[in-house]
C-alpha cells in the first residue's frame, strides 16, 4: 500500500468537510478557507521515433486560509504527478508588522523566478532547464521576509535532505535568499542559494528581469551553479521568452496567445548540455479566477558536443489541457 494514500485521503476529507466559517466582524476579513485545484493533462509525441504517450502531469489540490488576519496557512498536494502522489507544501506564516513575516514548514526555497511558477501559471507545457534540471528545490525549514514599497527581501534556512525525509538529524543546512524589485511594468530579481547535490555543496546565483505591458510579457533569467572541490563542472543556464496575448471570440474561448522561448544549459551533473527552441500557442477560456487552456508546443533540442538526448528530452510536440478552479 502506498504510504501516502492515508495522508491524501485525510487531506481530501478535510477539504470536503471544512465549513465556510462566518465572520461576525464588520471588516472584510474572513476565516473561510479557500480551495483551489489544477488539472493538467497532455499528449506528446517524438516525431522522429514515432512514439507518443498520454500523461496526467498534475492534479493539484490546495487549501489556504487564515486563523487570524496576521496568521495564514497553506496545504498543497499533487494527487497525480505522472501517476505518483506527492505532498508539496505545508506551511504557516505569521505577519509581524511593518511588512515583516515569518514562514515555517515545507515549501519552495526563495530563489529563482521560473522555478517558482505553479503549473497553472506556466507559459509553456514544459518548464525551462533552469526550473526543472538546475533549480527545483522544495525543502523543510523557515524563512523571514520583509516587504517595502517596491522591494521584497526574503531569506531562509532548510534541511539538506529531501522533502520525503524529515527524520534525519543534520550537521549541515541549506539556505537561500533573494531580493525582488517590482515597480510598474518591470520586475527584477536576484538571489543566492546553497544546497547539497549528491552530498556535494553547490552554490548558485541568479538574476532575472521581466517586463509586462498591455498584451506583452518578456522575461530573461540567468543562473550559475558552482560545485565545491570541483566535484562537477560549473553549470550555466539561461531562459528567455516572450508571450503575446489578445482577446478573441472563438466559441467558449476568449483569449489567444502566442509564445516563443530559447533556453539552455551547459552540462549539469549527469545531464548533457543542450539548447532548446520552443514555439507555442494557447487558446484560453477565462472567467474571474477560473480558466481552461488548450496549449500546443513544439520543442526543438540542440545538444552540445554531439551528445544524444534521452527519451523525453528530444524534439517533440505537446498538446496540453490545463483547468484551474
Tab-separated table of C-alpha atoms in Angstrom:
chain	number	residue	atom	x	y	z
A	1	UNK	CA	0.000	0.000	0.000
A	2	UNK	CA	1.271	3.447	-0.891
A	3	UNK	CA	2.099	5.192	2.445
A	4	UNK	CA	0.801	8.476	1.043
A	5	UNK	CA	-2.718	7.168	0.486
A	6	UNK	CA	-3.945	7.620	4.100
A	7	UNK	CA	-2.484	11.140	4.106
A	8	UNK	CA	-4.117	12.022	0.797
A	9	UNK	CA	-7.437	10.569	1.966
A	10	UNK	CA	-7.298	12.646	5.155
A	11	UNK	CA	-6.453	15.759	3.147
A	12	UNK	CA	-9.396	15.237	0.787
A	13	UNK	CA	-11.736	14.547	3.712
A	14	UNK	CA	-10.631	17.808	5.298
A	15	UNK	CA	-11.275	19.735	2.078
A	16	UNK	CA	-14.764	18.284	1.709
A	17	UNK	CA	-15.771	18.783	5.332
A	18	UNK	CA	-14.436	22.276	6.022
A	19	UNK	CA	-17.355	24.639	6.676
A	20	UNK	CA	-17.466	28.179	5.424
A	21	UNK	CA	-16.930	29.831	8.801
A	22	UNK	CA	-18.820	33.082	9.074
A	23	UNK	CA	-17.072	36.213	10.196
A	24	UNK	CA	-19.149	38.192	12.701
A	25	UNK	CA	-16.947	41.265	12.500
A	26	UNK	CA	-17.749	44.237	10.319
A	27	UNK	CA	-14.433	44.257	8.443
A	28	UNK	CA	-13.591	42.357	5.252
A	29	UNK	CA	-11.572	39.609	6.951
A	30	UNK	CA	-12.852	36.042	6.518
A	31	UNK	CA	-11.839	32.806	8.235
A	32	UNK	CA	-13.295	30.732	5.412
A	33	UNK	CA	-10.609	28.567	3.751
A	34	UNK	CA	-10.083	28.698	0.021
A	35	UNK	CA	-9.846	25.534	-2.048
A	36	UNK	CA	-8.096	25.618	-5.429
A	37	UNK	CA	-7.091	22.986	-7.923
A	38	UNK	CA	-5.214	22.472	-11.174
A	39	UNK	CA	-5.645	19.577	-13.574
A	40	UNK	CA	-3.030	19.352	-16.326
A	41	UNK	CA	-3.228	16.537	-18.870
A	42	UNK	CA	-1.245	16.090	-22.066
A	43	UNK	CA	-0.380	14.095	-25.138
A	44	UNK	CA	3.152	14.287	-26.503
A	45	UNK	CA	4.916	12.714	-29.448
A	46	UNK	CA	8.533	12.438	-30.609
A	47	UNK	CA	8.098	12.513	-34.402
A	48	UNK	CA	11.497	11.029	-35.271
A	49	UNK	CA	10.872	7.988	-33.069
A	50	UNK	CA	7.173	7.738	-33.879
A	51	UNK	CA	6.367	7.198	-30.180
A	52	UNK	CA	3.805	9.039	-28.069
A	53	UNK	CA	2.211	8.978	-24.633
A	54	UNK	CA	-0.620	10.425	-22.567
A	55	UNK	CA	0.033	11.784	-19.082
A	56	UNK	CA	-1.754	13.355	-16.160
A	57	UNK	CA	1.068	15.750	-15.413
A	58	UNK	CA	-0.594	17.385	-12.426
A	59	UNK	CA	-3.754	17.026	-10.356
A	60	UNK	CA	-3.071	19.576	-7.640
A	61	UNK	CA	-5.375	20.457	-4.780
A	62	UNK	CA	-4.655	23.187	-2.249
A	63	UNK	CA	-6.204	24.601	0.905
A	64	UNK	CA	-5.323	28.108	2.103
A	65	UNK	CA	-6.693	30.460	4.691
A	66	UNK	CA	-6.233	32.488	7.851
A	67	UNK	CA	-6.947	31.779	11.503
A	68	UNK	CA	-6.375	35.479	12.223
A	69	UNK	CA	-5.644	38.465	9.975
A	70	UNK	CA	-1.920	38.041	10.702
A	71	UNK	CA	-1.747	34.203	10.673
A	72	UNK	CA	-2.151	32.165	7.481
A	73	UNK	CA	-1.626	28.569	6.326
A	74	UNK	CA	-1.248	26.664	3.075
A	75	UNK	CA	-1.515	22.964	2.205
A	76	UNK	CA	-0.780	21.721	-1.313
A	77	UNK	CA	-0.705	18.202	-2.675
A	78	UNK	CA	-0.421	16.620	-6.108
A	79	UNK	CA	-2.759	13.664	-6.431
A	80	UNK	CA	-1.280	12.549	-9.750
A	81	UNK	CA	2.149	13.718	-10.899
A	82	UNK	CA	2.680	11.263	-13.759
A	83	UNK	CA	0.939	8.614	-11.682
A	84	UNK	CA	2.536	9.479	-8.317
A	85	UNK	CA	1.067	11.277	-5.298
A	86	UNK	CA	3.109	13.936	-3.510
A	87	UNK	CA	2.746	16.272	-0.544
A	88	UNK	CA	4.270	19.501	-1.868
A	89	UNK	CA	3.628	22.333	0.586
A	90	UNK	CA	2.611	22.551	4.222
A	91	UNK	CA	3.408	25.831	5.916
A	92	UNK	CA	2.224	28.517	8.284
A	93	UNK	CA	3.007	32.238	8.183
A	94	UNK	CA	2.841	34.978	10.811
A	95	UNK	CA	2.808	38.632	9.784
A	96	UNK	CA	4.978	40.535	12.259
A	97	UNK	CA	4.004	44.042	11.195
A	98	UNK	CA	5.800	46.643	9.154
A	99	UNK	CA	5.891	44.306	6.137
A	100	UNK	CA	7.857	41.614	8.001
A	101	UNK	CA	6.745	37.970	8.112
A	102	UNK	CA	7.982	34.583	9.338
A	103	UNK	CA	7.110	31.378	7.470
A	104	UNK	CA	7.897	27.797	8.539
A	105	UNK	CA	7.168	24.361	7.148
A	106	UNK	CA	7.698	22.704	3.776
A	107	UNK	CA	7.805	24.959	0.719
A	108	UNK	CA	9.905	26.073	-2.217
A	109	UNK	CA	13.190	27.734	-1.297
A	110	UNK	CA	13.198	31.514	-2.035
A	111	UNK	CA	15.378	31.533	-5.127
A	112	UNK	CA	14.768	31.935	-8.851
A	113	UNK	CA	11.807	33.100	-10.919
A	114	UNK	CA	10.871	30.329	-13.344
A	115	UNK	CA	11.258	27.626	-10.616
A	116	UNK	CA	8.559	29.403	-8.586
A	117	UNK	CA	5.822	29.187	-11.196
A	118	UNK	CA	2.945	26.880	-10.326
A	119	UNK	CA	1.543	24.681	-13.146
A	120	UNK	CA	-1.440	26.987	-13.720
A	121	UNK	CA	0.995	29.878	-14.320
A	122	UNK	CA	3.177	28.126	-16.907
A	123	UNK	CA	3.536	29.802	-20.288
A	124	UNK	CA	4.824	26.544	-21.845
A	125	UNK	CA	3.964	22.889	-21.455
A	126	UNK	CA	7.430	22.109	-20.083
A	127	UNK	CA	9.454	24.175	-17.630
A	128	UNK	CA	12.750	25.749	-18.607
A	129	UNK	CA	16.004	23.910	-17.861
A	130	UNK	CA	16.510	26.418	-15.033
A	131	UNK	CA	13.197	25.461	-13.449
A	132	UNK	CA	13.458	21.708	-13.913
A	133	UNK	CA	17.067	20.495	-14.075
A	134	UNK	CA	19.169	23.189	-12.391
A	135	UNK	CA	16.982	24.568	-9.599
A	136	UNK	CA	13.977	22.570	-8.418
A	137	UNK	CA	14.132	22.646	-4.628
A	138	UNK	CA	11.382	22.311	-2.088
A	139	UNK	CA	12.674	21.870	1.450
A	140	UNK	CA	11.668	21.863	5.117
A	141	UNK	CA	12.725	24.922	7.069
A	142	UNK	CA	11.903	28.541	7.820
A	143	UNK	CA	12.271	31.901	6.107
A	144	UNK	CA	11.910	35.552	7.053
A	145	UNK	CA	10.750	38.238	4.652
A	146	UNK	CA	10.246	41.961	4.637
A	147	UNK	CA	8.269	43.904	2.036
A	148	UNK	CA	8.795	47.571	1.305
A	149	UNK	CA	7.075	49.771	-1.284
A	150	UNK	CA	8.948	48.427	-4.313
A	151	UNK	CA	11.267	45.878	-2.710
A	152	UNK	CA	10.882	42.493	-1.033
A	153	UNK	CA	13.752	40.764	0.742
A	154	UNK	CA	13.497	37.132	1.896
A	155	UNK	CA	15.924	34.514	3.194
A	156	UNK	CA	15.692	31.114	4.851
A	157	UNK	CA	17.494	28.025	6.140
A	158	UNK	CA	16.399	24.448	5.456
A	159	UNK	CA	17.165	20.769	5.926
A	160	UNK	CA	19.645	19.419	3.358
A	161	UNK	CA	17.596	16.228	2.982
A	162	UNK	CA	14.703	15.660	0.579
A	163	UNK	CA	11.126	16.600	1.454
A	164	UNK	CA	10.403	12.884	1.867
A	165	UNK	CA	12.783	12.687	4.856
A	166	UNK	CA	12.005	14.812	7.930
A	167	UNK	CA	13.606	12.414	10.425
A	168	UNK	CA	17.327	12.853	9.764
A	169	UNK	CA	19.466	14.955	12.110
A	170	UNK	CA	21.926	17.092	10.178
A	171	UNK	CA	25.213	18.879	10.786
A	172	UNK	CA	24.727	20.950	7.642
A	173	UNK	CA	21.949	23.189	6.392
A	174	UNK	CA	20.914	24.575	3.026
A	175	UNK	CA	19.999	28.218	2.561
A	176	UNK	CA	18.591	30.656	0.035
A	177	UNK	CA	17.714	34.312	-0.234
A	178	UNK	CA	16.623	36.821	-2.832
A	179	UNK	CA	15.724	40.433	-3.442
A	180	UNK	CA	12.679	41.267	-5.575
A	181	UNK	CA	12.207	44.700	-7.118
A	182	UNK	CA	8.850	45.409	-8.707
A	183	UNK	CA	7.628	48.757	-9.955
A	184	UNK	CA	5.103	49.328	-12.679
A	185	UNK	CA	5.785	47.071	-15.639
A	186	UNK	CA	9.275	45.987	-14.504
A	187	UNK	CA	10.221	43.144	-12.188
A	188	UNK	CA	13.846	42.325	-11.355
A	189	UNK	CA	15.043	39.521	-9.077
A	190	UNK	CA	18.469	38.440	-7.871
A	191	UNK	CA	19.418	35.829	-5.295
A	192	UNK	CA	21.814	33.225	-3.938
A	193	UNK	CA	21.312	29.622	-2.874
A	194	UNK	CA	23.437	26.913	-1.251
A	195	UNK	CA	22.223	23.301	-1.469
A	196	UNK	CA	23.521	19.725	-1.348
A	197	UNK	CA	23.668	17.754	-4.603
A	198	UNK	CA	24.711	14.110	-4.220
A	199	UNK	CA	26.401	15.054	-0.899
A	200	UNK	CA	28.300	17.858	-2.638
A	201	UNK	CA	27.789	21.522	-1.713
A	202	UNK	CA	26.509	23.565	-4.661
A	203	UNK	CA	26.300	27.358	-4.618
A	204	UNK	CA	24.062	29.190	-7.082
A	205	UNK	CA	23.484	32.781	-8.136
A	206	UNK	CA	20.539	34.008	-10.192
A	207	UNK	CA	19.405	37.144	-11.959
A	208	UNK	CA	16.168	37.883	-13.787
A	209	UNK	CA	14.363	40.810	-15.339
A	210	UNK	CA	10.841	40.859	-16.722
A	211	UNK	CA	8.593	43.372	-18.457
A	212	UNK	CA	4.827	43.274	-18.907
A	213	UNK	CA	2.856	45.822	-20.898
A	214	UNK	CA	-0.618	45.539	-22.344
A	215	UNK	CA	-0.559	42.262	-24.323
A	216	UNK	CA	3.164	41.564	-23.985
A	217	UNK	CA	5.234	39.710	-21.384
A	218	UNK	CA	9.001	39.366	-21.862
A	219	UNK	CA	11.402	37.783	-19.392
A	220	UNK	CA	15.042	36.734	-19.203
A	221	UNK	CA	16.788	34.748	-16.465
A	222	UNK	CA	20.359	33.542	-15.958
A	223	UNK	CA	21.603	31.062	-13.345
A	224	UNK	CA	25.114	29.899	-12.440
A	225	UNK	CA	25.831	26.842	-10.281
A	226	UNK	CA	29.272	26.107	-8.814
A	227	UNK	CA	30.171	22.846	-7.063
A	228	UNK	CA	32.727	22.834	-4.236
A	229	UNK	CA	36.026	20.971	-4.642
A	230	UNK	CA	35.359	20.801	-8.403
A	231	UNK	CA	33.145	17.780	-7.844
A	232	UNK	CA	31.271	18.637	-11.038
A	233	UNK	CA	31.844	21.192	-13.744
A	234	UNK	CA	30.094	24.520	-13.123
A	235	UNK	CA	26.755	24.915	-14.893
A	236	UNK	CA	25.461	27.977	-16.750
A	237	UNK	CA	21.765	28.134	-17.632
A	238	UNK	CA	19.528	30.732	-19.250
A	239	UNK	CA	15.891	31.241	-20.141
A	240	UNK	CA	14.474	33.920	-22.457
A	241	UNK	CA	10.838	34.031	-23.553
A	242	UNK	CA	8.085	36.281	-24.872
A	243	UNK	CA	4.307	35.938	-24.655
A	244	UNK	CA	1.713	37.891	-26.647
A	245	UNK	CA	-1.974	37.582	-25.675
A	246	UNK	CA	-5.049	39.052	-27.346
A	247	UNK	CA	-8.821	38.811	-26.854
A	248	UNK	CA	-10.811	36.618	-29.257
A	249	UNK	CA	-14.281	35.178	-29.602
A	250	UNK	CA	-13.918	31.524	-30.581
A	251	UNK	CA	-16.779	29.521	-29.137
A	252	UNK	CA	-16.311	29.463	-25.350
A	253	UNK	CA	-12.717	30.724	-25.635
A	254	UNK	CA	-11.967	34.415	-25.157
A	255	UNK	CA	-8.168	34.708	-25.314
A	256	UNK	CA	-5.491	33.602	-27.780
A	257	UNK	CA	-1.775	33.842	-27.021
A	258	UNK	CA	1.495	33.046	-28.762
A	259	UNK	CA	4.741	32.051	-27.040
A	260	UNK	CA	8.375	31.785	-28.028
A	261	UNK	CA	11.290	30.653	-25.873
A	262	UNK	CA	15.008	29.994	-26.141
A	263	UNK	CA	16.624	28.279	-23.156
A	264	UNK	CA	19.703	26.188	-22.498
A	265	UNK	CA	22.293	24.914	-20.066
A	266	UNK	CA	25.811	23.558	-20.053
A	267	UNK	CA	26.387	20.083	-18.647
A	268	UNK	CA	24.673	19.740	-15.247
A	269	UNK	CA	25.971	16.853	-13.104
A	270	UNK	CA	24.885	13.904	-15.307
A	271	UNK	CA	22.616	15.871	-17.671
A	272	UNK	CA	24.057	16.683	-21.089
A	273	UNK	CA	24.404	20.319	-22.108
A	274	UNK	CA	21.772	21.463	-24.583
A	275	UNK	CA	19.806	24.359	-26.002
A	276	UNK	CA	16.164	24.382	-26.975
A	277	UNK	CA	13.789	26.479	-29.058
A	278	UNK	CA	10.087	26.281	-28.150
A	279	UNK	CA	7.186	27.722	-30.130
A	280	UNK	CA	3.626	27.579	-28.904
A	281	UNK	CA	0.088	28.875	-28.948
A	282	UNK	CA	-2.599	28.770	-26.268
A	283	UNK	CA	-6.374	29.128	-26.525
A	284	UNK	CA	-7.960	30.152	-23.217
A	285	UNK	CA	-11.368	30.279	-21.572
A	286	UNK	CA	-11.009	32.842	-18.791
A	287	UNK	CA	-13.620	33.993	-16.281
A	288	UNK	CA	-12.681	35.655	-12.985
A	289	UNK	CA	-10.335	33.249	-11.160
A	290	UNK	CA	-11.075	30.116	-13.184
A	291	UNK	CA	-9.774	29.249	-16.614
A	292	UNK	CA	-9.043	26.472	-19.086
A	293	UNK	CA	-6.132	26.371	-21.530
A	294	UNK	CA	-5.614	24.336	-24.667
A	295	UNK	CA	-1.884	24.596	-25.393
A	296	UNK	CA	0.171	23.362	-28.342
A	297	UNK	CA	4.000	23.445	-28.178
A	298	UNK	CA	6.815	22.238	-30.389
A	299	UNK	CA	10.300	21.857	-28.888
A	300	UNK	CA	13.500	21.662	-30.927
A	301	UNK	CA	16.534	20.364	-28.968
A	302	UNK	CA	20.118	21.249	-29.885
A	303	UNK	CA	22.625	19.123	-27.973
A	304	UNK	CA	26.203	20.187	-27.325
A	305	UNK	CA	29.274	18.201	-28.392
A	306	UNK	CA	27.211	15.714	-30.436
A	307	UNK	CA	25.535	14.328	-27.322
A	308	UNK	CA	22.293	12.426	-27.862
A	309	UNK	CA	19.131	13.123	-25.949
A	310	UNK	CA	17.356	10.516	-23.864
A	311	UNK	CA	13.713	9.705	-24.492
A	312	UNK	CA	11.534	12.595	-23.375
A	313	UNK	CA	14.371	15.091	-23.967
A	314	UNK	CA	14.287	15.099	-27.767
A	315	UNK	CA	12.379	17.013	-30.432
A	316	UNK	CA	8.695	16.693	-29.623
A	317	UNK	CA	5.218	18.147	-29.920
A	318	UNK	CA	2.975	18.572	-26.880
A	319	UNK	CA	-0.781	19.150	-26.731
A	320	UNK	CA	-1.968	20.048	-23.267
A	321	UNK	CA	-5.174	20.866	-21.409
A	322	UNK	CA	-4.992	22.886	-18.192
A	323	UNK	CA	-8.037	23.513	-15.982
A	324	UNK	CA	-7.755	25.830	-12.983
A	325	UNK	CA	-10.508	26.239	-10.404
